[in-house]
Amino acid sequence: MNGRNGRFLSIALGVGALITASAAQATDVTVEHTDMVSGNSPVLAVTLTNDSGVSARILSYGATLQSLSAPDRDGHVADLLLGYDSAQEYAEKPNYFGVTVGRYANRIADGRFTLDGTTYQLTQNDHGNMLHGGVEGFDKRNWKLVDTHDGAIGSVTFELVSPDGDQGFPGTLTVRVTYALDEAGDLTIDFDATSDAPTVVNMTNHAIFNLGGEGAAQGILDHRLTIPASRYTPVNAKLIPTGELRPVAGTVFDFTQGRVIADGIRDGSDEQIVAGRGYDHNFAVDAGLTDTPKLMARLEDPASGRVLEVLSTEPGVQIYTGNFLDGTLVGKSGHLYRMGDGIALEPQKFPDTPNQPAFGSARVAPGKPYHHRMIYRLSVAR
């Protein structure tokens, strides 16, 4: 991103209490109370800002990325995330906007899996399946703020302890999520978890983007999407993967060379588009599981010039084009959200991996912790 450099530091310790450090320090980190109290604790908002006009606002409720703002090619800054203006609305009208998803992102068939010979029944919240951690997933908890850090990279860390049996999952799981913004406009999210017993874990962020700006009337249909994946996982009528890894070549799922989203999102001749009401599918990135983040998806908005690259260590990326947004939710600035108004690019393990060994493993055990690093990389095409 041309011209991205520098930061300064400020740390807010509550509403109206702001301490500002020297501009020589390159990061701005503020912490403040919001309008909401959850579990007898205030919901906090932490804002990370760099000198290039990129900022991220994170709520302790759901460890939620409430906003991610960045300039366009003309320097105009806009919030790129669908969501709500107030913290309270995330509790009152939950729709996974920007939340940290866990214990298990995406779907587990029938809310059930077997681990080490024991079958576990999870809470079911999606046509008999478990979706995004169940009825009371991590998105519905007020996380503990444990650290903020200034310097060349500004960061905030939240922690949550999920007890044994939470939503049916075994093991007490201690989870940390760290958001870190650098001078270049990279927002890195680290997910770390340890368990005192064998369990399964799959975490991601569920931000829904419109690079034209949240609420932009044209939505994301004219955005261009590139995914380095030659295969994807088709689904059944309940959106559970069939187990097949199907080639994308010759289909509307071929994003290997870049494709305008409108080209395939409403193609009723493809049974998978019909099943998902658009794109709601996991792509098996060719590089697979890696130790360091690699490109999972690149999204470009020709009108604004904004570019988003999503990098991750995980093997799959779920593409969701807001198919269940039907105009009944009022979001930021009074905008009604509809199908195609935003897109989620969710790096993760494949859906239903605990029931499909060919997809790999989601197992976490004592001495074998979970770690997922993902990056939202913002830039501008001139």
Short mmCIF file of C-alpha atoms in Angstrom, two decimals:
data_model
loop_
_atom_site.label_atom_id
_atom_site.label_comp_id
_atom_site.label_asym_id
_atom_site.label_seq_id
_atom_site.Cartn_x
_atom_site.Cartn_y
_atom_site.Cartn_z
CA MET A 1 0.00 0.00 0.00
CA ASN A 2 1.67 3.21 -1.14
CA GLY A 3 2.53 5.67 1.58
CA ARG A 4 1.80 3.35 4.53
CA ASN A 5 4.14 4.20 7.39
CA GLY A 6 4.40 5.31 10.98
CA ARG A 7 2.28 5.22 14.12
CA PHE A 8 1.75 6.98 17.38
CA LEU A 9 0.57 5.76 20.76
CA SER A 10 -2.36 6.62 22.98
CA ILE A 11 -3.88 4.36 25.59
CA ALA A 12 -7.35 5.08 26.98
CA LEU A 13 -8.09 3.62 30.40
CA GLY A 14 -11.85 4.21 30.34
CA VAL A 15 -14.47 6.63 29.16
CA GLY A 16 -13.00 10.10 29.26
CA ALA A 17 -9.60 8.93 30.55
CA LEU A 18 -7.00 9.23 27.81
CA ILE A 19 -3.23 9.21 28.08
CA THR A 20 -1.32 10.19 24.95
CA ALA A 21 2.34 9.37 24.40
CA SER A 22 4.88 10.97 22.15
CA ALA A 23 4.16 11.02 18.44
CA ALA A 24 7.55 9.38 18.01
CA GLN A 25 5.91 6.16 19.14
CA ALA A 26 4.24 4.71 16.10
CA THR A 27 1.07 3.10 17.47
CA ASP A 28 -2.21 4.45 18.78
CA VAL A 29 -4.01 2.09 21.16
CA THR A 30 -7.13 3.23 23.02
CA VAL A 31 -9.30 1.33 25.49
CA GLU A 32 -12.75 2.53 26.52
CA HIS A 33 -15.99 1.32 27.99
CA THR A 34 -18.95 0.80 25.66
CA ASP A 35 -22.70 1.02 26.19
CA MET A 36 -22.92 -2.61 27.34
CA VAL A 37 -22.35 -4.72 30.43
CA SER A 38 -22.16 -8.52 30.04
CA GLY A 39 -21.90 -10.97 32.93
CA ASN A 40 -21.52 -8.09 35.40
CA SER A 41 -18.46 -6.88 33.49
CA PRO A 42 -18.22 -3.88 31.20
CA VAL A 43 -17.75 -4.52 27.52
CA LEU A 44 -14.56 -2.80 26.40
CA ALA A 45 -13.62 -1.41 22.99
CA VAL A 46 -10.00 -1.30 21.92
CA THR A 47 -8.97 0.74 18.89
CA LEU A 48 -5.67 0.25 17.04
CA THR A 49 -4.68 3.00 14.61
CA ASN A 50 -1.67 3.53 12.36
CA ASP A 51 -0.48 6.71 10.68
CA SER A 52 -1.69 5.58 7.25
CA GLY A 53 -5.35 5.86 8.17
CA VAL A 54 -5.93 2.18 8.92
CA SER A 55 -7.73 1.45 12.19
CA ALA A 56 -9.34 -1.56 13.83
CA ARG A 57 -11.86 -1.45 16.67
CA ILE A 58 -12.26 -4.64 18.72
CA LEU A 59 -14.93 -5.37 21.33
CA SER A 60 -14.31 -7.63 24.30
CA TYR A 61 -17.79 -9.10 23.71
CA GLY A 62 -17.16 -11.95 21.30
CA ALA A 63 -13.58 -10.68 20.84
CA THR A 64 -15.32 -8.99 17.92
CA LEU A 65 -13.70 -6.99 15.14
CA GLN A 66 -16.34 -4.25 15.09
CA SER A 67 -14.73 -2.12 12.41
CA LEU A 68 -11.75 -2.06 10.07
CA SER A 69 -11.27 1.27 8.33
CA ALA A 70 -8.88 2.11 5.51
CA PRO A 71 -8.41 4.79 2.82
CA ASP A 72 -9.30 4.32 -0.85
CA ARG A 73 -7.12 5.40 -3.79
CA ASP A 74 -8.16 9.03 -3.20
CA GLY A 75 -7.44 8.91 0.52
CA HIS A 76 -11.07 8.69 1.64
CA VAL A 77 -11.34 6.49 4.73
CA ALA A 78 -14.29 4.14 5.17
CA ASP A 79 -15.27 1.31 7.51
CA LEU A 80 -15.15 -1.91 5.49
CA LEU A 81 -17.09 -4.23 7.82
CA LEU A 82 -20.78 -4.98 8.12
CA GLY A 83 -21.94 -4.88 11.72
CA TYR A 84 -23.53 -2.66 14.34
CA ASP A 85 -22.82 0.77 15.76
CA SER A 86 -23.25 -0.26 19.41
CA ALA A 87 -21.92 -3.18 21.42
CA GLN A 88 -25.39 -3.95 22.77
CA GLU A 89 -26.67 -4.73 19.26
CA TYR A 90 -24.16 -7.57 18.88
CA ALA A 91 -25.90 -9.29 21.80
CA GLU A 92 -29.45 -8.36 20.82
CA LYS A 93 -29.16 -9.18 17.10
CA PRO A 94 -26.42 -11.82 16.81
CA ASN A 95 -25.32 -12.57 13.26
CA TYR A 96 -21.60 -13.38 13.69
CA PHE A 97 -20.49 -9.99 12.31
CA GLY A 98 -16.73 -9.83 12.95
CA VAL A 99 -16.82 -12.23 15.90
CA THR A 100 -14.23 -14.72 17.05
CA VAL A 101 -15.77 -18.09 16.24
CA GLY A 102 -15.22 -21.14 18.47
CA ARG A 103 -14.81 -23.70 19.78
CA TYR A 104 -15.43 -25.00 16.29
CA ALA A 105 -16.00 -22.69 13.34
CA ASN A 106 -18.45 -23.74 10.64
CA ARG A 107 -20.59 -26.90 10.91
CA ILE A 108 -20.36 -30.27 12.63
CA ALA A 109 -22.94 -32.70 11.26
CA ASP A 110 -25.81 -33.44 13.66
CA GLY A 111 -23.80 -31.67 16.37
CA ARG A 112 -22.02 -34.92 17.13
CA PHE A 113 -18.53 -36.39 16.86
CA THR A 114 -16.47 -39.24 18.31
CA LEU A 115 -13.03 -38.75 19.84
CA ASP A 116 -10.95 -41.57 21.34
CA GLY A 117 -13.97 -43.85 21.32
CA THR A 118 -16.31 -41.47 23.13
CA THR A 119 -19.19 -39.77 21.32
CA TYR A 120 -19.98 -36.18 22.26
CA GLN A 121 -23.33 -34.49 21.63
CA LEU A 122 -23.04 -30.76 21.08
CA THR A 123 -25.71 -28.09 21.16
CA GLN A 124 -27.51 -27.86 17.81
CA ASN A 125 -28.28 -24.46 16.34
CA ASP A 126 -28.41 -24.98 12.57
CA HIS A 127 -30.99 -27.45 11.22
CA GLY A 128 -29.76 -30.13 13.61
CA ASN A 129 -26.09 -29.29 13.08
CA MET A 130 -23.71 -27.36 15.30
CA LEU A 131 -22.71 -24.06 13.72
CA HIS A 132 -19.89 -21.75 14.91
CA GLY A 133 -19.54 -23.28 18.37
CA GLY A 134 -23.18 -23.97 19.18
CA VAL A 135 -25.98 -22.13 20.91
CA GLU A 136 -23.65 -20.17 23.23
CA GLY A 137 -20.42 -20.04 21.25
CA PHE A 138 -17.41 -17.84 21.93
CA ASP A 139 -19.12 -14.99 20.08
CA LYS A 140 -21.61 -14.66 22.95
CA ARG A 141 -19.06 -14.30 25.78
CA ASN A 142 -17.43 -11.22 27.22
CA TRP A 143 -13.70 -11.95 26.96
CA LYS A 144 -11.15 -10.74 29.51
CA LEU A 145 -8.74 -8.04 28.35
CA VAL A 146 -5.29 -9.26 29.42
CA ASP A 147 -2.80 -7.12 27.52
CA THR A 148 -2.25 -4.14 25.26
CA HIS A 149 1.08 -3.32 23.69
CA ASP A 150 2.48 -0.28 21.95
CA GLY A 151 5.50 0.25 19.73
CA ALA A 152 6.00 -0.50 16.05
CA ILE A 153 3.04 -2.88 16.26
CA GLY A 154 -0.01 -2.09 18.36
CA SER A 155 -1.82 -5.09 19.82
CA VAL A 156 -4.49 -6.27 22.21
CA THR A 157 -4.99 -9.73 23.72
CA PHE A 158 -8.22 -11.19 25.08
CA GLU A 159 -8.65 -14.42 27.04
CA LEU A 160 -11.54 -16.81 27.62
CA VAL A 161 -11.79 -20.01 29.66
CA SER A 162 -14.29 -22.51 28.26
CA PRO A 163 -15.11 -25.17 30.90
CA ASP A 164 -15.28 -28.90 30.32
CA GLY A 165 -18.66 -29.72 28.76
CA ASP A 166 -19.19 -26.22 27.37
CA GLN A 167 -21.70 -26.68 24.51
CA GLY A 168 -20.94 -30.40 24.81
CA PHE A 169 -17.21 -30.18 24.04
CA PRO A 170 -14.77 -32.10 26.27
CA GLY A 171 -11.90 -30.51 28.15
CA THR A 172 -11.37 -27.16 29.82
CA LEU A 173 -10.05 -24.90 27.07
CA THR A 174 -8.08 -21.71 27.73
CA VAL A 175 -8.13 -19.46 24.68
CA ARG A 176 -6.31 -16.27 23.75
CA VAL A 177 -6.93 -14.05 20.74
CA THR A 178 -4.47 -11.30 19.83
CA TYR A 179 -5.12 -8.55 17.29
CA ALA A 180 -2.03 -6.67 16.06
CA LEU A 181 -1.90 -3.79 13.57
CA ASP A 182 1.36 -2.76 11.92
CA GLU A 183 2.49 0.29 9.96
CA ALA A 184 1.86 -1.35 6.59
CA GLY A 185 -1.84 -2.01 7.22
CA ASP A 186 -1.61 -5.68 8.18
CA LEU A 187 -4.05 -6.75 10.88
CA THR A 188 -2.75 -10.05 12.27
CA ILE A 189 -5.01 -12.24 14.39
CA ASP A 190 -3.48 -15.04 16.48
CA PHE A 191 -5.68 -17.72 18.01
CA ASP A 192 -4.08 -19.85 20.74
CA ALA A 193 -5.69 -22.55 22.85
CA THR A 194 -4.63 -25.17 25.40
CA SER A 195 -6.77 -27.96 26.80
CA ASP A 196 -6.52 -30.21 29.86
CA ALA A 197 -8.09 -33.09 27.91
CA PRO A 198 -8.37 -34.19 24.27
CA THR A 199 -10.86 -32.06 22.33
CA VAL A 200 -11.37 -30.44 18.93
CA VAL A 201 -10.72 -26.78 18.08
CA ASN A 202 -11.18 -24.69 14.94
CA MET A 203 -11.20 -20.91 15.30
CA THR A 204 -11.44 -18.01 12.89
CA ASN A 205 -12.75 -14.49 12.49
CA HIS A 206 -16.11 -13.93 10.81
CA ALA A 207 -15.68 -10.39 9.47
CA ILE A 208 -17.99 -9.59 6.53
CA PHE A 209 -16.37 -7.14 4.11
CA ASN A 210 -17.49 -4.58 1.58
CA LEU A 211 -14.35 -2.89 0.24
CA GLY A 212 -16.46 -0.08 -1.17
CA GLY A 213 -17.37 0.78 2.41
CA GLU A 214 -19.96 -0.66 4.76
CA GLY A 215 -23.40 0.04 3.34
CA ALA A 216 -22.16 0.89 -0.17
CA ALA A 217 -25.19 0.36 -2.40
CA GLN A 218 -23.42 -1.80 -4.98
CA GLY A 219 -22.44 -4.41 -2.40
CA ILE A 220 -19.66 -6.82 -3.34
CA LEU A 221 -21.04 -8.21 -6.60
CA ASP A 222 -18.51 -6.28 -8.69
CA HIS A 223 -15.56 -7.21 -6.45
CA ARG A 224 -12.97 -9.50 -7.97
CA LEU A 225 -11.99 -12.57 -5.93
CA THR A 226 -8.94 -14.79 -6.38
CA ILE A 227 -8.46 -18.04 -4.42
CA PRO A 228 -5.41 -20.28 -4.94
CA ALA A 229 -7.49 -23.46 -4.63
CA SER A 230 -8.00 -26.05 -7.37
CA ARG A 231 -10.57 -27.96 -5.28
CA TYR A 232 -13.48 -27.21 -2.98
CA THR A 233 -15.77 -29.24 -0.71
CA PRO A 234 -19.31 -29.56 -2.13
CA VAL A 235 -22.11 -29.78 0.44
CA ASN A 236 -25.41 -31.53 0.93
CA ALA A 237 -28.77 -29.85 1.53
CA LYS A 238 -27.80 -29.15 5.18
CA LEU A 239 -24.52 -27.53 4.05
CA ILE A 240 -22.38 -30.39 5.41
CA PRO A 241 -19.48 -31.41 3.14
CA THR A 242 -20.14 -34.63 1.26
CA GLY A 243 -16.50 -35.71 1.69
CA GLU A 244 -15.63 -35.06 -1.95
CA LEU A 245 -12.83 -32.72 -2.96
CA ARG A 246 -14.23 -31.51 -6.27
CA PRO A 247 -12.13 -29.73 -8.93
CA VAL A 248 -13.12 -26.11 -9.50
CA ALA A 249 -12.03 -26.17 -13.16
CA GLY A 250 -14.85 -25.36 -15.55
CA THR A 251 -17.24 -24.26 -12.78
CA VAL A 252 -18.31 -21.01 -11.14
CA PHE A 253 -16.09 -22.08 -8.20
CA ASP A 254 -12.93 -21.49 -10.21
CA PHE A 255 -11.33 -18.39 -8.69
CA THR A 256 -7.77 -19.45 -9.44
CA GLN A 257 -7.30 -16.70 -12.04
CA GLY A 258 -9.68 -14.23 -10.44
CA ARG A 259 -13.43 -13.94 -11.02
CA VAL A 260 -15.98 -11.19 -10.51
CA ILE A 261 -18.33 -12.42 -7.80
CA ALA A 262 -21.44 -11.54 -9.83
CA ASP A 263 -20.40 -14.06 -12.48
CA GLY A 264 -21.49 -17.02 -10.36
CA ILE A 265 -23.27 -15.97 -7.20
CA ARG A 266 -26.76 -16.41 -8.72
CA ASP A 267 -26.06 -19.19 -11.22
CA GLY A 268 -29.06 -21.44 -10.63
CA SER A 269 -27.70 -24.03 -13.07
CA ASP A 270 -25.07 -25.05 -10.50
CA GLU A 271 -26.61 -27.25 -7.81
CA GLN A 272 -24.01 -26.12 -5.29
CA ILE A 273 -24.92 -22.46 -5.74
CA VAL A 274 -28.56 -23.47 -5.23
CA ALA A 275 -27.68 -25.43 -2.06
CA GLY A 276 -25.77 -22.51 -0.57
CA ARG A 277 -28.09 -19.76 -1.88
CA GLY A 278 -24.89 -18.38 -3.36
CA TYR A 279 -21.33 -19.03 -2.24
CA ASP A 280 -21.18 -20.67 1.19
CA HIS A 281 -18.40 -23.18 0.61
CA ASN A 282 -14.98 -24.22 1.83
CA PHE A 283 -12.08 -24.06 -0.61
CA ALA A 284 -9.11 -26.42 -0.13
CA VAL A 285 -6.18 -24.06 -0.64
CA ASP A 286 -3.49 -25.81 -2.68
CA ALA A 287 -0.72 -25.09 -0.16
CA GLY A 288 -2.62 -26.90 2.61
CA LEU A 289 -1.74 -26.55 6.29
CA THR A 290 1.44 -24.48 6.75
CA ASP A 291 3.66 -23.21 9.55
CA THR A 292 3.57 -19.62 8.28
CA PRO A 293 0.69 -17.69 6.74
CA LYS A 294 0.21 -17.94 2.98
CA LEU A 295 -2.31 -16.35 0.64
CA MET A 296 -5.83 -17.74 1.02
CA ALA A 297 -7.83 -15.15 -0.89
CA ARG A 298 -7.44 -11.77 -2.60
CA LEU A 299 -10.40 -9.41 -2.90
CA GLU A 300 -10.31 -6.29 -5.10
CA ASP A 301 -12.81 -3.45 -5.46
CA PRO A 302 -12.27 -1.69 -8.80
CA ALA A 303 -14.33 1.36 -7.78
CA SER A 304 -12.38 2.29 -4.63
CA GLY A 305 -9.07 0.63 -5.48
CA ARG A 306 -9.00 -1.11 -2.11
CA VAL A 307 -7.43 -4.57 -2.01
CA LEU A 308 -7.73 -7.12 0.77
CA GLU A 309 -5.48 -10.16 0.98
CA VAL A 310 -6.27 -12.85 3.54
CA LEU A 311 -3.36 -15.01 4.69
CA SER A 312 -3.46 -17.96 7.08
CA THR A 313 -1.73 -21.10 8.31
CA GLU A 314 -4.93 -23.15 7.93
CA PRO A 315 -5.79 -25.45 4.97
CA GLY A 316 -9.21 -24.07 3.99
CA VAL A 317 -11.09 -20.83 3.49
CA GLN A 318 -14.87 -20.55 3.73
CA ILE A 319 -16.38 -18.07 1.30
CA TYR A 320 -19.76 -16.73 2.39
CA THR A 321 -21.55 -14.05 0.39
CA GLY A 322 -24.07 -13.02 3.03
CA ASN A 323 -26.73 -15.31 1.58
CA PHE A 324 -28.90 -15.26 4.69
CA LEU A 325 -28.98 -11.47 4.94
CA ASP A 326 -32.52 -10.70 3.83
CA GLY A 327 -33.05 -7.02 4.57
CA THR A 328 -34.46 -7.59 8.06
CA LEU A 329 -31.30 -6.60 9.95
CA VAL A 330 -30.56 -2.91 10.44
CA GLY A 331 -26.81 -2.46 10.73
CA LYS A 332 -24.41 0.46 10.97
CA SER A 333 -25.76 3.92 10.13
CA GLY A 334 -29.24 2.46 9.70
CA HIS A 335 -28.33 0.33 6.67
CA LEU A 336 -30.45 -2.70 5.80
CA TYR A 337 -28.22 -5.66 4.92
CA ARG A 338 -29.11 -7.94 2.02
CA MET A 339 -27.58 -10.93 0.27
CA GLY A 340 -24.47 -9.78 -1.60
CA ASP A 341 -23.89 -6.72 0.59
CA GLY A 342 -20.76 -8.29 2.04
CA ILE A 343 -18.45 -11.29 1.88
CA ALA A 344 -16.75 -13.33 4.60
CA LEU A 345 -13.36 -14.91 3.89
CA GLU A 346 -12.84 -17.32 6.79
CA PRO A 347 -9.58 -19.29 7.04
CA GLN A 348 -10.15 -22.52 8.95
CA LYS A 349 -10.01 -26.27 9.05
CA PHE A 350 -12.54 -27.92 6.78
CA PRO A 351 -16.15 -28.06 8.02
CA ASP A 352 -17.09 -31.31 9.82
CA THR A 353 -13.44 -32.41 10.05
CA PRO A 354 -14.08 -34.30 13.36
CA ASN A 355 -16.39 -36.64 11.41
CA GLN A 356 -14.34 -36.83 8.22
CA PRO A 357 -10.78 -38.13 8.86
CA ALA A 358 -9.80 -37.60 5.21
CA PHE A 359 -10.00 -33.83 5.91
CA GLY A 360 -7.20 -34.00 8.48
CA SER A 361 -7.43 -33.46 12.22
CA ALA A 362 -8.83 -30.81 14.53
CA ARG A 363 -7.55 -32.59 17.65
CA VAL A 364 -6.04 -30.59 20.52
CA ALA A 365 -4.69 -32.32 23.61
CA PRO A 366 -2.54 -31.59 26.68
CA GLY A 367 0.93 -30.72 25.44
CA LYS A 368 -0.39 -30.26 21.90
CA PRO A 369 -1.88 -26.75 21.82
CA TYR A 370 -3.79 -25.05 19.03
CA HIS A 371 -2.44 -22.11 17.06
CA HIS A 372 -3.87 -20.32 14.04
CA ARG A 373 -2.42 -17.13 12.61
CA MET A 374 -4.37 -15.17 10.02
CA ILE A 375 -3.74 -11.77 8.45
CA TYR A 376 -6.00 -9.16 6.85
CA ARG A 377 -3.61 -7.27 4.55
CA LEU A 378 -4.97 -3.98 3.19
CA SER A 379 -3.56 -2.02 0.26
CA VAL A 380 -4.66 0.20 -2.62
CA ALA A 381 -4.36 -0.43 -6.36
CA ARG A 382 -3.60 2.87 -8.08
#
